[in-house]
């Protein structure tokens, strides 16, 4: 989400799903049960807009490089049908004709600001001309004779007849840029200038009137969406409201107030069957309630940036997933997918690692040079629970008795009961990963030099045991099994090495299979299996006793490396990635 920039919410023709873009992904969600979702991740650049074809069989999506990808919706693989580059520059909007044969795209082209072409050949079926600045929006009348309308930063709306589409006229009734245009099933056009909504005849371009008289909203209007019968519509505004309009009278029937914070600005909306949706600057998607305009029926929340780490915890018999991204931590109900963010002022930079201790506190370390303790019964940050580090922490691990160990740049720090009690410096190596044994007496620290060093916890001090384990390369992650019997170490050489604790840390097995650096590990509660995730987008579930017995999850997060792993139970694995998604893999590890 970006302040002052519309976000397109689009629906499928059958009314079952809606879709939107986030980063390099297109997200498709079931409108009745948003936990049912699908993700398309084949764009190499940030995706701006995606629209269903009226047939429902294909989706066209456009990115910042000017590429249009048309892909199948009927198969899980979403096979690419066609790819075009109508112009060089960001694509801001897409429209289909009702027969699903022609596509119009507009945006920030260098030499032109739009194009209209046949979906299956890319052949031009008209020109989008008449604008002198970026074109923000496009729509096509869904009945014959076809008409096309565009809205631009040059304060003008342009009207085209076709096909082939040819420029007919422009009109402007405001000194502000046009941010959105929309066509109803009855052929009436809307075009929206900042705080105004004007209506035009879809066939003749004759002006029919304005909604709301002098102005429709107190702030810029970023999106409009028609009701299925075209008698009403909703509009989303930067004044933090969504309004429901009666088209015949031109008056607002209902005003939905979504808050008072700047993040409550409304940048997109969708009327899909009986559902009214809007999207806030915060990224929250609101299901609006006509009977209670001040309180949405449902709010879908989640991450909009790369997830860096994950952990799980049992609370009142229910499994809860904690995920960290940038400066915030979200907690998810593992059964419903509903989630909230931990409240209060938390970290001021990226959350790198997290773990839950035996006192039911979430321990997080961040690039803001701090370690935080958060009481999970309150789920609220507290200034008194902040421990400042001398340098940036990279990882943290917890043990019994309020114990935690953080590895920082050039340091290993022992914490107890939310206090720093001991620091190891001048290490002679750079620490990268850490794990505390379940017994609370041993700490393993993995280094960039490919070695693992063992330390004893003696009261409030750490003592070097003088024992060094050899990994195959620079250590990337490590973890003791839940029962403390094994230590798993992953490295940049794409190998996981298992050491047997009772045998003096003798090597039990080496596990090969990844094609790129392994970045995360997690032990199953049964202590006989563990999972590894890498930059090759692969997740493996291994049997500790036999490296050949493994389950491979290819493309766990397509085109994004796996950033975190955690087990809800011995049958359910959680993965996170830079695609902003949290996924659960169950039974036979099918997502």
XYZ file of C-alpha atoms in Angstrom, residues 44 56 88 182 276 343 348 389 392 532 574 586:
12
model
C 9.739 -10.866 -11.721
C -13.476 -16.339 -15.670
C 7.674 0.537 -21.300
C -15.770 2.856 -14.058
C -19.007 -4.719 0.103
C -0.177 -3.651 20.131
C 11.859 0.214 15.269
C 22.197 -4.545 23.133
C 22.985 -5.512 16.430
C 14.942 -27.443 6.409
C 4.355 -23.914 9.054
C -0.434 -31.022 6.715
